[in-house]
Short mmCIF file of C-alpha atoms and ligand atoms in Angstrom, two decimals:
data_model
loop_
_atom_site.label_atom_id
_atom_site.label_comp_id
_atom_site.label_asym_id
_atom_site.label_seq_id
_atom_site.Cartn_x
_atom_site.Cartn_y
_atom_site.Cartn_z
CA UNK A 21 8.82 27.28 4.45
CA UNK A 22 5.22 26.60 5.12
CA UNK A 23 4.33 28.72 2.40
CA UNK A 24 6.41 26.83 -0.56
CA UNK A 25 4.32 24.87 -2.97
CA UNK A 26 4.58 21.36 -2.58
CA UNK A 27 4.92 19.24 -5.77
CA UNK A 28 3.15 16.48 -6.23
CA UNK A 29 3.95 12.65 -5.89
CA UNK A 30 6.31 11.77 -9.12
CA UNK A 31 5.05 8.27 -8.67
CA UNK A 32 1.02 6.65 -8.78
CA UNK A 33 0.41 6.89 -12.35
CA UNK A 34 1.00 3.10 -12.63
CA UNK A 35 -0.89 0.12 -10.78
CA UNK A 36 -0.93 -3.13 -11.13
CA UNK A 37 -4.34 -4.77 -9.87
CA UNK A 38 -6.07 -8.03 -9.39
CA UNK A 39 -9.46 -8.63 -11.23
CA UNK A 40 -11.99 -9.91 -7.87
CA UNK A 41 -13.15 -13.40 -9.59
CA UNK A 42 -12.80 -15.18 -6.65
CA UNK A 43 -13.04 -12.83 -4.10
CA UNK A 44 -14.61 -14.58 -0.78
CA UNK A 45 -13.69 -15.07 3.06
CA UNK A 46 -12.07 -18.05 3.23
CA UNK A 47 -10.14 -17.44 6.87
CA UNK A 48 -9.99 -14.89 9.46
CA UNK A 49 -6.24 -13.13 9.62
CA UNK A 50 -6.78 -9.77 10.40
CA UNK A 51 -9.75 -8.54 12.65
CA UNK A 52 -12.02 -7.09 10.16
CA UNK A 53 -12.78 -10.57 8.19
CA UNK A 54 -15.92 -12.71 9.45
CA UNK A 55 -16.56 -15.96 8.16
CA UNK A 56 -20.38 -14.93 8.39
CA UNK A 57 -20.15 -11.70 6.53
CA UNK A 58 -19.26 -12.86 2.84
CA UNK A 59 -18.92 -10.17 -0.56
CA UNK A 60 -21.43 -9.69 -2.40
CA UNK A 61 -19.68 -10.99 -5.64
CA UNK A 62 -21.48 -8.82 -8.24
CA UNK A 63 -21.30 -5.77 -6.42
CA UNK A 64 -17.73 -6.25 -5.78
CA UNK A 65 -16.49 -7.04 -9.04
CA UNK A 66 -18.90 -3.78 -10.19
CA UNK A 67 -17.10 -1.54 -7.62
CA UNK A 68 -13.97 -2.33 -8.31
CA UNK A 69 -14.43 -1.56 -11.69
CA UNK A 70 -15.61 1.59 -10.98
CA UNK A 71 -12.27 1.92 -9.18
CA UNK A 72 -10.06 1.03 -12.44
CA UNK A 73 -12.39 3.68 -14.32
CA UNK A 74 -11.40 6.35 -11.51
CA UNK A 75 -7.65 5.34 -11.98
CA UNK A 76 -7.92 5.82 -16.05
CA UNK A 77 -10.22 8.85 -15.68
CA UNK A 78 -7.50 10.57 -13.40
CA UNK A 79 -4.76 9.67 -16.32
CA UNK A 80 -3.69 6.40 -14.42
CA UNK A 81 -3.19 3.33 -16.45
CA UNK A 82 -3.74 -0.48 -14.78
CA UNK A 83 -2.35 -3.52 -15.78
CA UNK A 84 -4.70 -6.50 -14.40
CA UNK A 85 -3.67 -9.80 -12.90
CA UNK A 86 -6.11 -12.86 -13.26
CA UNK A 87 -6.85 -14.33 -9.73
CA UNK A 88 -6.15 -17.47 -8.70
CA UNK A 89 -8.92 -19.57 -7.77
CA UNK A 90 -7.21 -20.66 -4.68
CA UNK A 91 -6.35 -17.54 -3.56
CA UNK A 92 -9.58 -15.27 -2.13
CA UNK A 93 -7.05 -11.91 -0.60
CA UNK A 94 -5.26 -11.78 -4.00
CA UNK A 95 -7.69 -9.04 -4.85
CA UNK A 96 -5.85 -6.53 -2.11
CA UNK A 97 -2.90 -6.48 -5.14
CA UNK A 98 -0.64 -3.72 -3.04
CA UNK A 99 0.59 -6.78 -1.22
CA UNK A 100 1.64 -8.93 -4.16
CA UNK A 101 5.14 -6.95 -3.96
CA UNK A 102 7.06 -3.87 -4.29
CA UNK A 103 7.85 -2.42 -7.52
CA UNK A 104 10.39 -0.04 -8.33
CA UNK A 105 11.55 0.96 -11.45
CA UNK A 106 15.29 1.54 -11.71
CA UNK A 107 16.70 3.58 -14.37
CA UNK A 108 20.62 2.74 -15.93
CA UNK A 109 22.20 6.03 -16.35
CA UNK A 110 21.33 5.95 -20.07
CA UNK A 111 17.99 6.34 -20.60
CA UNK A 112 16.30 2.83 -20.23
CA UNK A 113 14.08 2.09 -17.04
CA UNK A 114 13.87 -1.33 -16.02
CA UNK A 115 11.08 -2.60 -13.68
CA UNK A 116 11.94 -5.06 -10.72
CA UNK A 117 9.56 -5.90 -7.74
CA UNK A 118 11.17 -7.36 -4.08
CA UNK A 119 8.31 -9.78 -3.60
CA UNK A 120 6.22 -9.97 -0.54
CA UNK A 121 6.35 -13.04 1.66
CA UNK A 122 3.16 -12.91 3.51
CA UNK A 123 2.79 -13.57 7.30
CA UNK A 124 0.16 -16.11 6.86
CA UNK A 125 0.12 -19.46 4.50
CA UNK A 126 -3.20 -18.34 3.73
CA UNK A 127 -1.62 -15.92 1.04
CA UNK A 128 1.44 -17.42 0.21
CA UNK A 129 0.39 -19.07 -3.02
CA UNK A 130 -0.27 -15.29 -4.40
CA UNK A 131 3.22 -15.18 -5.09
CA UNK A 132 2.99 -18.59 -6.81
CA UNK A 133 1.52 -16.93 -9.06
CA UNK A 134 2.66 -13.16 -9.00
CA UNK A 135 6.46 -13.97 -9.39
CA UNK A 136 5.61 -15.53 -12.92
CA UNK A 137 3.22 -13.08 -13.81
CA UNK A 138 5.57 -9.88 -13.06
CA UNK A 139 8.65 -11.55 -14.89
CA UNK A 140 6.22 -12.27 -17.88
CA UNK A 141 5.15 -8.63 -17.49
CA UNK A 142 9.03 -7.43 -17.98
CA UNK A 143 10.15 -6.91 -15.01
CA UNK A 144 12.40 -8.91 -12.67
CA UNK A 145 11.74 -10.33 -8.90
CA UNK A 146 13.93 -11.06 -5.76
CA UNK A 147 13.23 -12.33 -2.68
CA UNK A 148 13.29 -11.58 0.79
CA UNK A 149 12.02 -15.17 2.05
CA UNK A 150 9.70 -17.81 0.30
CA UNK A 151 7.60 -20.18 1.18
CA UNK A 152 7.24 -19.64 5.35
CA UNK A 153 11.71 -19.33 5.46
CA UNK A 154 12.90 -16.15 5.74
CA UNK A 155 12.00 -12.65 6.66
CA UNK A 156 8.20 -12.06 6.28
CA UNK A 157 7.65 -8.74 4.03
CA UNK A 158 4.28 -7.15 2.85
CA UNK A 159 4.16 -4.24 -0.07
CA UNK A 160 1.01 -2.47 1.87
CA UNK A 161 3.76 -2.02 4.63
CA UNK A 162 6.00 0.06 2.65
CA UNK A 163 6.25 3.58 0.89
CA UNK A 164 8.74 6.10 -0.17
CA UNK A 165 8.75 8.96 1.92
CA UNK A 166 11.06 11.85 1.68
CA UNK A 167 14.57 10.41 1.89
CA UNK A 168 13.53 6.80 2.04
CA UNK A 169 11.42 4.06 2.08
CA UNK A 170 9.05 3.99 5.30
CA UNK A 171 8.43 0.37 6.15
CA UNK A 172 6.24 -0.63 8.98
CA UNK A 173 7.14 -3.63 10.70
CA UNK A 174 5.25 -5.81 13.50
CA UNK A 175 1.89 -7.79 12.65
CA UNK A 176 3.13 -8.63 9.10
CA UNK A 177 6.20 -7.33 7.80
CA UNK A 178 9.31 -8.51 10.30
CA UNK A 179 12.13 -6.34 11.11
CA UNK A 180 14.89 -8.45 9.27
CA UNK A 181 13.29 -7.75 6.52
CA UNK A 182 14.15 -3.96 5.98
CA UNK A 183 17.51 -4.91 6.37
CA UNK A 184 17.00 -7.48 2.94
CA UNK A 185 14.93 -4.49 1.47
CA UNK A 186 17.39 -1.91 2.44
CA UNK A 187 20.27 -4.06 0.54
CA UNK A 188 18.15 -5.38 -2.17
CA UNK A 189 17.09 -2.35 -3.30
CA UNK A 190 20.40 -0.13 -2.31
CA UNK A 191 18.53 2.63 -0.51
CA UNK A 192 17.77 3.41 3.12
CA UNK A 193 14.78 2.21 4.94
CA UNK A 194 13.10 4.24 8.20
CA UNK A 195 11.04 1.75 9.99
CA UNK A 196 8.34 2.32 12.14
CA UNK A 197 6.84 -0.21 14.61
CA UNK A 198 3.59 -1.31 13.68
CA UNK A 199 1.04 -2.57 16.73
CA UNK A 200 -2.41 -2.14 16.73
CA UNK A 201 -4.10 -4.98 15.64
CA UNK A 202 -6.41 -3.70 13.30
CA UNK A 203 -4.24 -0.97 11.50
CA UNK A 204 -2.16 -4.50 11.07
CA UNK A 205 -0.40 -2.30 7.42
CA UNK A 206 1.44 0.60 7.20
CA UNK A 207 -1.24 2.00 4.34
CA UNK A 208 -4.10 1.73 7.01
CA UNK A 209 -2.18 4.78 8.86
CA UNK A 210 -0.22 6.30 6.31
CA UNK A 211 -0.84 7.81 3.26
CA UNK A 212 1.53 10.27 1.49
CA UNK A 213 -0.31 13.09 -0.64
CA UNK A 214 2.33 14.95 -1.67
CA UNK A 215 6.19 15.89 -0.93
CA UNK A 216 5.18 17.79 2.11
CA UNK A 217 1.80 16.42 2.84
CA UNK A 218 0.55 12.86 4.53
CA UNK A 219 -2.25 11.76 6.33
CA UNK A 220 -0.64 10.00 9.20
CA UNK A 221 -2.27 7.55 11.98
CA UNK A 222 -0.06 7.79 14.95
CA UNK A 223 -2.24 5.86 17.43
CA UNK A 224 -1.03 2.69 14.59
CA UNK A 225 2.29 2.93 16.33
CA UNK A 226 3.89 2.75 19.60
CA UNK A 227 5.20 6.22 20.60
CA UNK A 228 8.84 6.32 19.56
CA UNK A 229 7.67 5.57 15.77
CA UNK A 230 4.54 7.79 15.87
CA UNK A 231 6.98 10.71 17.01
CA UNK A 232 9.48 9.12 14.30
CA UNK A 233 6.68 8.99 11.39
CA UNK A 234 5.39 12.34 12.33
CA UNK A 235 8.39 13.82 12.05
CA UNK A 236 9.02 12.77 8.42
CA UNK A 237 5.69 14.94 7.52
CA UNK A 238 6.24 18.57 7.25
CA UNK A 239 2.55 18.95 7.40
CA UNK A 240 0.69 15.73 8.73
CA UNK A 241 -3.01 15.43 8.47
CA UNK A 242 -3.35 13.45 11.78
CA UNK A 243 -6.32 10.77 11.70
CA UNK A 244 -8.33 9.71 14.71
CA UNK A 245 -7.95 5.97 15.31
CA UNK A 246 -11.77 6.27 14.86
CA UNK A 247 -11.22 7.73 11.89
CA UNK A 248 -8.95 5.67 9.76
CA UNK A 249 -10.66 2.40 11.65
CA UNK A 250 -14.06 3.09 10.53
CA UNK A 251 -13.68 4.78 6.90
CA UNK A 252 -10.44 3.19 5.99
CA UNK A 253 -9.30 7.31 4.77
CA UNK A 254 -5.97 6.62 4.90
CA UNK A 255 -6.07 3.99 2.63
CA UNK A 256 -6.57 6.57 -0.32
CA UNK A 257 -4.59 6.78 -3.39
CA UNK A 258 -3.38 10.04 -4.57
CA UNK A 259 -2.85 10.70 -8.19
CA UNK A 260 -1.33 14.33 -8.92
CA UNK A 261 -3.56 16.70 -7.21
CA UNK A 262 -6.31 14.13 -6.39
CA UNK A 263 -6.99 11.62 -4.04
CA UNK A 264 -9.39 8.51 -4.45
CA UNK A 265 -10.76 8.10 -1.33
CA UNK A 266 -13.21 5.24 0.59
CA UNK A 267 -16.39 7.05 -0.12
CA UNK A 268 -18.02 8.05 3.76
CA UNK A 269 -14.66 9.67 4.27
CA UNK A 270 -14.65 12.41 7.38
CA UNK A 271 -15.72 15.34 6.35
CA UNK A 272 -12.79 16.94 8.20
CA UNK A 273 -10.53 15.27 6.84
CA UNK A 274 -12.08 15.91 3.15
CA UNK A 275 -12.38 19.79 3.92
CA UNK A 276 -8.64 19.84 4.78
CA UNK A 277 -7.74 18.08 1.76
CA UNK A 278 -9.58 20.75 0.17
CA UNK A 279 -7.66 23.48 1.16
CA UNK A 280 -4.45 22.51 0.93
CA UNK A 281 -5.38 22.27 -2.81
CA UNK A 282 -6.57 18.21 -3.48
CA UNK A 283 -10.13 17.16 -4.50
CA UNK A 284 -11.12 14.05 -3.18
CA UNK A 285 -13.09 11.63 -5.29
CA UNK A 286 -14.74 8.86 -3.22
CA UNK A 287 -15.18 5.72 -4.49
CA UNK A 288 -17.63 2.87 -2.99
CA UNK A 289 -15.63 -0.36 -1.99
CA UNK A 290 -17.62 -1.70 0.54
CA UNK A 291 -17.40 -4.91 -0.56
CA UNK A 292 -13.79 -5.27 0.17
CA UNK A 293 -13.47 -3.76 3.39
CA UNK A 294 -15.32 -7.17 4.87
CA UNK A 295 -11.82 -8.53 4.04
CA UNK A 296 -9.74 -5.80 5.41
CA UNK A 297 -8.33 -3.48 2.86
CA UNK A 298 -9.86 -0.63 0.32
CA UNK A 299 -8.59 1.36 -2.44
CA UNK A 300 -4.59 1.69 -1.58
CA UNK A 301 -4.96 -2.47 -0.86
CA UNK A 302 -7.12 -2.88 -4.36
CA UNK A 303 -3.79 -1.02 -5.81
CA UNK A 304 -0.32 -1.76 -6.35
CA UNK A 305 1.64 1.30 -7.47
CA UNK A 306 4.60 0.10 -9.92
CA UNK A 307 6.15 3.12 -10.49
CA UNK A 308 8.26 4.20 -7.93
CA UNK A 309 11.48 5.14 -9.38
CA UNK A 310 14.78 4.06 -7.34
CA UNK A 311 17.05 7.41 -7.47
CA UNK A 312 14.12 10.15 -7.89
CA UNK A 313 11.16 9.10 -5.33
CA UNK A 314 14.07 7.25 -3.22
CA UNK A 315 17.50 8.26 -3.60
CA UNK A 316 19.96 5.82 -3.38
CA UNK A 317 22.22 4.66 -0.78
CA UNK A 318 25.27 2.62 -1.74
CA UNK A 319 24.78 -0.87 0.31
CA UNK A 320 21.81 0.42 1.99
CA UNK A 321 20.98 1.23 5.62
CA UNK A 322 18.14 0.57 8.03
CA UNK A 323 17.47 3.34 10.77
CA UNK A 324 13.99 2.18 13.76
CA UNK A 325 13.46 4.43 16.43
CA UNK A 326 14.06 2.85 19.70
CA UNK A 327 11.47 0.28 21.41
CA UNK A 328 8.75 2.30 22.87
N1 LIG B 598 -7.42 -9.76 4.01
C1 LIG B 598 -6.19 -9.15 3.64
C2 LIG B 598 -5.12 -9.52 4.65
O1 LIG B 598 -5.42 -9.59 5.82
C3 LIG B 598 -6.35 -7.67 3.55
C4 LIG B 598 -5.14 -7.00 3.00
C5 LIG B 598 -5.24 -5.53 3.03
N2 LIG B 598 -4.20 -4.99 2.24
C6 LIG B 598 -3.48 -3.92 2.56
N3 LIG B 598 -2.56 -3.52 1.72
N4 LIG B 598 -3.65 -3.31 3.70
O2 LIG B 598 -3.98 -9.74 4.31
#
């Protein structure tokens, strides 16, 4: 039905973020960071406030985390976690994030300090692994998508770890194999706009999950490598109709966002792609709700296309 009108993603009116205070390159861990090439703090801290004021403007609201001192990627909230929010049956909603357990000891004091912070906030946390033991997991690695959540799996997130997400969480997860080095996240190659709509990356993925991923999206917007290397597009956030893009976006891939009905609104964060990450990093959407953007599965199951 190419002609059907797509609806618009139920979730992304919720983000938890982390205020840039000590935003710096401390270590090199994915191959955008250079010791040599440190943020700018002021401009930084001014950009990403004129990313909250985007957010708010679009009707998004933002709950802020202070950053740890210790901590210099906190900033690139998205992979603090993954919330959910999980309605009873009667009418209440309660909010629970699977917390990430990051690749690198670089970042693993985040959740030091995110675990508190979340259960403070409301909601409560599991774990997939802690402290280097156990499965490693990263939110920016995982989305719902259609009848799941899409979890890419390979320079951070591990594969055992869809299988803890799957039965955490009680739903199914699709993974899709993650390896070029520098699209080291699922959200640097995938970016769902609406429920027929994604831009999608494939040249992230070896070729069984780029087929896989691809055919998820009833009508992919397919990015260049160039292109989601070099203007970090897919790393956009979409709220309703609108997507909040890494200003210098293609102009391609702007115009067909334009007719399929979005405006784009680009926003400058420069600053923070010397670290790696832009707006969909910056951004850590808590409002995906566990039986409407992902229905559920009873035990859960994990489905990977086979090694390419
Ligand atoms: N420097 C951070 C890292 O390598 C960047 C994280 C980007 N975040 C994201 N969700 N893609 O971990």
């Amino acid at each position: 039905m190419p002609n059907a009108q797509p609806s618009v993603l139920s979730w992304g009116h919720r983000y938890v973020m982390v205020r840039p205070d000590h935003f710096r390159i401390d270590y090199a861990i994915n191959p955008y960071m250079d010791l040599a090439v440190q943020p700018d703090a002021h401009r930084a801290m001014a950009q990403w406030v004129d990313l909250v004021r985007t957010i708010e403007r679009l009707g998004g609201e933002v709950e802020v985390v202070p950053q740890r001192e210790d901590a210099p990627d906190m900033v690139y909230a998205m992979n603090l976690g993954l919330g959910v929010l999980r309605p009873d049956g009667t009418g209440l909603v309660s909010g629970h994030v699977v917390m990430s357990h990051m690749r690198f000891a670089e970042r693993r004091m985040e959740s030091q300090t995110a675990g508190p912070w979340f259960e403070r906030s409301g909601r409560t946390t599991s774990y997939v692994g802690r402290d280097g033991v156990g499965a490693h997991l990263e939110a920016g690695d995982v989305f719902a998508w259609g009848d799941a959540l899409v979890a890419g799996y390979g320079p951070r997130t591990e594969e055992l770890a869809l299988k803890h997400l799957a039965t955490d969480l009680g739903v199914r997860v699709r993974g899709v194999r993650i390896t070029h080095p520098a699209m080291y996240h699922l959200d640097l190659a995938f970016c769902p706009l609406d429920d027929r709509h994604a831009m999608v990356a494939p040249g992230a993925f070896d070729a069984p999950s780029a087929r896989a991923l691809l055919d998820l999206v009833p009508e992919p917007l397919v990015l260049t490598d160039q292109e989601a290397l070099t203007t970090f597009c897919a790393n956009s956030i979409v709220i309703d109709r609108t997507v909040v893009m890494p200003a210098g976006g293609p102009s391609r891939v702007i115009e067909e966002l334009g007719a399929w009905g979005f405006e784009v609104v680009e926003v400058d964060l420069s600053e923070f792609h010397k670290g790696g990450g832009s707006i969909r990093c910056l951004t850590n959407p808590v409002d995906v709700t566990l039986g409407r953007d992902v229905p559920l599965v009873a035990g859960g199951e994990v489905l990977v296309p086979p090694l390419g």
